[in-house]
C-alpha cells in the first residue's frame, strides 16, 4: 500500500531539518540573533544598526563582527534560518501526533494560528522575504532555503487535502495561508485560543471544500488514483 501523503510530507520536512543543528551555536551568536529579533520586531528592521544591536545585547561592534564577520547581512540570514527552523519543528511536532488527515489539517492550522498570535517574528519573516523580492539583499542560499520551506509548508496542506479526497490547488493553499498570516488583524473578539482555533479550522475547511473537487467515494483513497510519489510532485501539479 502506498505511504499516506501526510507521512510523506512529514518526511520531507524532517529531511529539510536534518543537519540544521542550533545547539552548537555559540552563546554570543545566539545572544546576537535574539537581540536582533527583539529590536527588529519592536522597532522595525530598518532601525537595527550594529550600534543599536550592540547596545541591546551589551556588546561592542567589534565583538559582534567577530561572531558575524559579514555584519547585519549575515545576522539577518541566520535570524531567518532560526525562525524557519523553529516554525518547522513546531509544526512537525504538532502534525506528527495526528492519527487522521482531518486531525493533521487541524494541527497545522492550530500551530500556525498560535504562532501568529503569540510571537512577533512571523511578521518580520514576511516583511524580509517580501522586501528581498524587490531589493534582493539575501544571498542565494538563504533565498533558496526560504522558498523550499514555503513549498514544504504548502505541501503539508496539499497532502492533508489529498488524503481527504480533495485536490487543493496552489492558489487555494495560498489563500488559506494568507488568512492564517493575518490572524492578528481578525483574531480578536475576546475568544480564547482554543475557541479561535476551532473556528479557524472550520473556516479553512470550508475554503478547502468550496474550492477543491468533491471527495472520492469512501474507501477509494485519492492518493492511489493520483499517481503521485512525493510531495514535490504534488506541489508541481497544484
Coordinates of C-alpha atoms in Angstrom, one line a residue:
X1 CA 0.0 0.0 0.0
X2 CA 1.2 3.5 -0.8
X3 CA 2.5 5.7 2.0
X4 CA 0.0 8.2 3.3
X5 CA 0.5 11.7 1.8
X6 CA 0.8 13.3 5.2
X7 CA 3.6 10.9 6.2
X8 CA 5.4 11.7 3.0
X9 CA 5.0 15.4 3.8
X10 CA 6.4 14.9 7.3
X11 CA 9.3 13.0 6.0
X12 CA 10.1 15.9 3.6
X13 CA 10.1 18.4 6.5
X14 CA 12.3 16.1 8.6
X15 CA 14.8 15.9 5.7
X16 CA 14.8 19.7 5.4
X17 CA 15.6 20.0 9.1
X18 CA 18.3 17.3 9.2
X19 CA 21.7 18.6 9.8
X20 CA 20.4 22.0 10.8
X21 CA 21.6 22.0 14.4
X22 CA 21.2 25.1 16.5
X23 CA 22.6 23.7 19.8
X24 CA 26.1 24.2 18.5
X25 CA 25.7 27.9 18.1
X26 CA 28.0 29.8 20.4
X27 CA 26.3 31.8 23.3
X28 CA 27.4 35.0 21.7
X29 CA 25.8 34.2 18.3
X30 CA 22.5 33.2 20.0
X31 CA 22.5 36.3 22.0
X32 CA 23.1 38.5 18.9
X33 CA 20.3 36.7 16.9
X34 CA 17.8 37.0 19.8
X35 CA 18.8 40.7 20.2
X36 CA 18.3 41.3 16.5
X37 CA 14.9 39.7 16.6
X38 CA 13.8 41.7 19.6
X39 CA 14.9 45.0 18.0
X40 CA 13.6 44.3 14.6
X41 CA 10.1 43.2 15.8
X42 CA 9.7 46.0 18.3
X43 CA 11.3 49.0 16.4
X44 CA 11.4 47.8 12.8
X45 CA 14.1 46.2 10.7
X46 CA 15.5 49.5 9.4
X47 CA 16.1 50.7 12.9
X48 CA 18.6 47.9 13.6
X49 CA 22.2 49.0 13.2
X50 CA 25.4 47.5 14.6
X51 CA 25.4 50.2 17.2
X52 CA 21.8 49.7 18.4
X53 CA 22.2 46.0 18.3
X54 CA 25.4 46.3 20.4
X55 CA 23.5 48.4 22.9
X56 CA 20.7 45.8 23.0
X57 CA 22.9 42.8 23.7
X58 CA 25.7 44.6 25.7
X59 CA 28.4 44.0 23.2
X60 CA 30.7 46.4 21.2
X61 CA 30.6 46.3 17.4
X62 CA 33.9 44.5 17.0
X63 CA 32.7 41.7 19.2
X64 CA 29.5 41.4 17.1
X65 CA 31.7 41.2 13.9
X66 CA 33.8 38.5 15.5
X67 CA 30.7 36.3 15.6
X68 CA 29.2 37.6 12.3
X69 CA 32.1 38.8 10.1
X70 CA 29.6 39.9 7.3
X71 CA 27.7 42.1 9.8
X72 CA 24.0 42.8 9.6
X73 CA 23.5 40.8 6.3
X74 CA 24.8 37.6 8.0
X75 CA 22.7 38.2 11.1
X76 CA 19.5 38.7 9.1
X77 CA 20.3 35.4 7.3
X78 CA 20.8 33.5 10.5
X79 CA 17.7 35.0 12.1
X80 CA 15.6 33.9 9.1
X81 CA 17.0 30.4 9.3
X82 CA 16.4 30.3 13.0
X83 CA 12.8 31.3 12.7
X84 CA 12.2 29.0 9.8
X85 CA 13.6 26.0 11.6
X86 CA 11.8 26.9 14.8
X87 CA 8.4 27.1 12.9
X88 CA 9.1 23.9 11.0
X89 CA 10.0 22.0 14.2
X90 CA 6.8 23.2 16.0
X91 CA 4.6 22.4 13.0
X92 CA 6.1 19.0 12.6
X93 CA 5.7 18.2 16.3
X94 CA 2.0 19.0 16.2
X95 CA 1.4 17.3 12.9
X96 CA 3.1 14.0 13.9
X97 CA 0.6 13.4 16.6
X98 CA -2.3 13.3 14.2
X99 CA -4.0 10.0 13.5
X100 CA -6.1 11.1 10.6
X101 CA -5.9 13.6 7.8
X102 CA -8.6 15.7 9.5
X103 CA -6.6 15.9 12.7
X104 CA -3.4 16.6 10.7
X105 CA -5.1 19.6 9.0
X106 CA -6.4 20.9 12.3
X107 CA -2.9 20.6 13.9
X108 CA -1.4 22.6 11.0
X109 CA -4.0 25.4 11.5
X110 CA -3.7 25.5 15.3
X111 CA 0.1 25.7 15.2
X112 CA 0.2 28.4 12.6
X113 CA -2.5 30.4 14.4
X114 CA -0.8 30.1 17.7
X115 CA 2.5 31.2 16.3
X116 CA 0.9 34.3 14.6
X117 CA -0.9 35.4 17.8
X118 CA 1.8 34.6 20.4
X119 CA 5.1 35.6 18.7
X120 CA 6.1 38.7 16.7
X121 CA 8.7 37.0 14.4
X122 CA 6.3 35.8 11.7
X123 CA 5.6 39.4 10.6
X124 CA 9.3 40.2 10.4
X125 CA 9.9 37.0 8.3
X126 CA 7.1 38.0 5.9
X127 CA 8.5 41.6 5.7
X128 CA 12.1 40.5 5.0
X129 CA 11.0 37.9 2.3
X130 CA 8.8 40.5 0.6
X131 CA 11.5 43.2 0.8
X132 CA 14.0 40.8 -0.7
X133 CA 11.8 40.3 -3.8
X134 CA 12.5 43.9 -4.5
X135 CA 15.9 44.7 -3.1
X136 CA 17.5 41.2 -3.4
X137 CA 19.6 41.6 -0.3
X138 CA 19.5 38.0 0.8
X139 CA 22.1 35.6 -0.5
X140 CA 21.0 32.9 -2.9
X141 CA 21.3 30.1 -0.3
X142 CA 19.0 31.9 2.2
X143 CA 16.5 32.6 -0.5
X144 CA 16.5 29.0 -1.7
X145 CA 16.0 27.9 1.9
X146 CA 13.1 30.2 2.4
X147 CA 11.5 29.2 -1.0
X148 CA 11.9 25.5 -0.1
X149 CA 10.3 25.9 3.3
X150 CA 7.3 27.7 1.7
X151 CA 6.8 24.8 -0.7
X152 CA 7.1 22.2 2.0
X153 CA 4.6 24.1 4.2
X154 CA 2.2 24.3 1.4
X155 CA 2.8 20.6 0.7
X156 CA 1.7 19.6 4.2
X157 CA -1.8 21.2 3.5
X158 CA -1.9 19.7 0.0
X159 CA -1.1 16.3 1.4
X160 CA -3.8 16.5 4.0
X161 CA -6.3 17.6 1.4
X162 CA -5.3 14.9 -0.9
X163 CA -5.8 12.3 1.8
X164 CA -9.2 13.7 2.5
X165 CA -10.1 13.3 -1.2
X166 CA -9.7 17.0 -2.2
X167 CA -7.5 18.5 -4.9
X168 CA -6.0 21.6 -3.3
X169 CA -4.6 24.0 -5.8
X170 CA -1.6 26.2 -5.1
X171 CA -3.8 29.3 -5.3
X172 CA -6.2 27.9 -2.7
X173 CA -3.5 26.9 -0.3
X174 CA -2.1 30.4 -0.6
X175 CA -5.5 31.9 0.3
X176 CA -5.6 29.7 3.4
X177 CA -2.0 30.7 4.5
X178 CA -2.7 34.4 3.8
X179 CA -5.8 34.1 6.1
X180 CA -3.7 32.5 8.8
X181 CA -0.9 35.0 8.4
X182 CA -3.4 37.8 9.1
X183 CA -4.7 36.3 12.3
X184 CA -3.6 39.3 14.4
X185 CA -5.9 41.5 12.4
X186 CA -9.1 39.4 12.7
X187 CA -8.5 37.1 15.7
X188 CA -9.8 39.3 18.5
X189 CA -13.4 39.4 19.8
X190 CA -12.3 38.0 23.2
X191 CA -12.1 34.4 22.1
X192 CA -9.7 32.0 23.7
X193 CA -7.0 30.4 21.5
X194 CA -8.9 27.1 21.7
X195 CA -12.2 28.8 20.5
X196 CA -10.4 30.7 17.8
X197 CA -8.6 27.6 16.6
X198 CA -11.8 25.7 16.4
X199 CA -13.4 28.5 14.4
X200 CA -10.4 28.8 12.1
X201 CA -10.1 25.1 11.4
X202 CA -13.8 25.2 10.3
X203 CA -13.2 28.3 8.2
X204 CA -10.2 26.8 6.4
X205 CA -12.0 23.5 5.8
X206 CA -14.8 25.5 4.3
X207 CA -12.4 27.1 1.9
X208 CA -11.0 23.7 1.0
X209 CA -14.3 22.1 0.4
X210 CA -15.7 25.0 -1.6
X211 CA -12.5 25.3 -3.8
X212 CA -11.4 21.8 -4.2
X213 CA -13.1 18.9 -6.1
X214 CA -15.5 16.8 -4.2
X215 CA -14.2 13.9 -2.1
X216 CA -13.9 10.5 -3.7
X217 CA -16.3 7.8 -2.6
X218 CA -15.5 6.2 0.8
X219 CA -12.8 3.5 0.5
X220 CA -11.1 5.0 -2.6
X221 CA -8.0 6.9 -1.4
X222 CA -7.3 9.8 -3.7
X223 CA -3.5 9.2 -3.4
X224 CA -4.0 5.8 -5.1
X225 CA -5.6 7.4 -8.2
X226 CA -3.3 10.5 -8.4
X227 CA -0.2 8.5 -9.4
X228 CA 1.9 10.8 -7.2
X229 CA 5.1 9.7 -5.5
X230 CA 6.3 12.6 -3.4
X231 CA 5.4 16.0 -2.0
X232 CA 7.3 17.9 -4.7
X233 CA 5.2 16.2 -7.4
X234 CA 2.0 17.2 -5.6
X235 CA 3.3 20.8 -5.4
X236 CA 4.3 20.9 -9.1
X237 CA 0.9 19.6 -10.1
X238 CA -1.1 22.1 -8.0

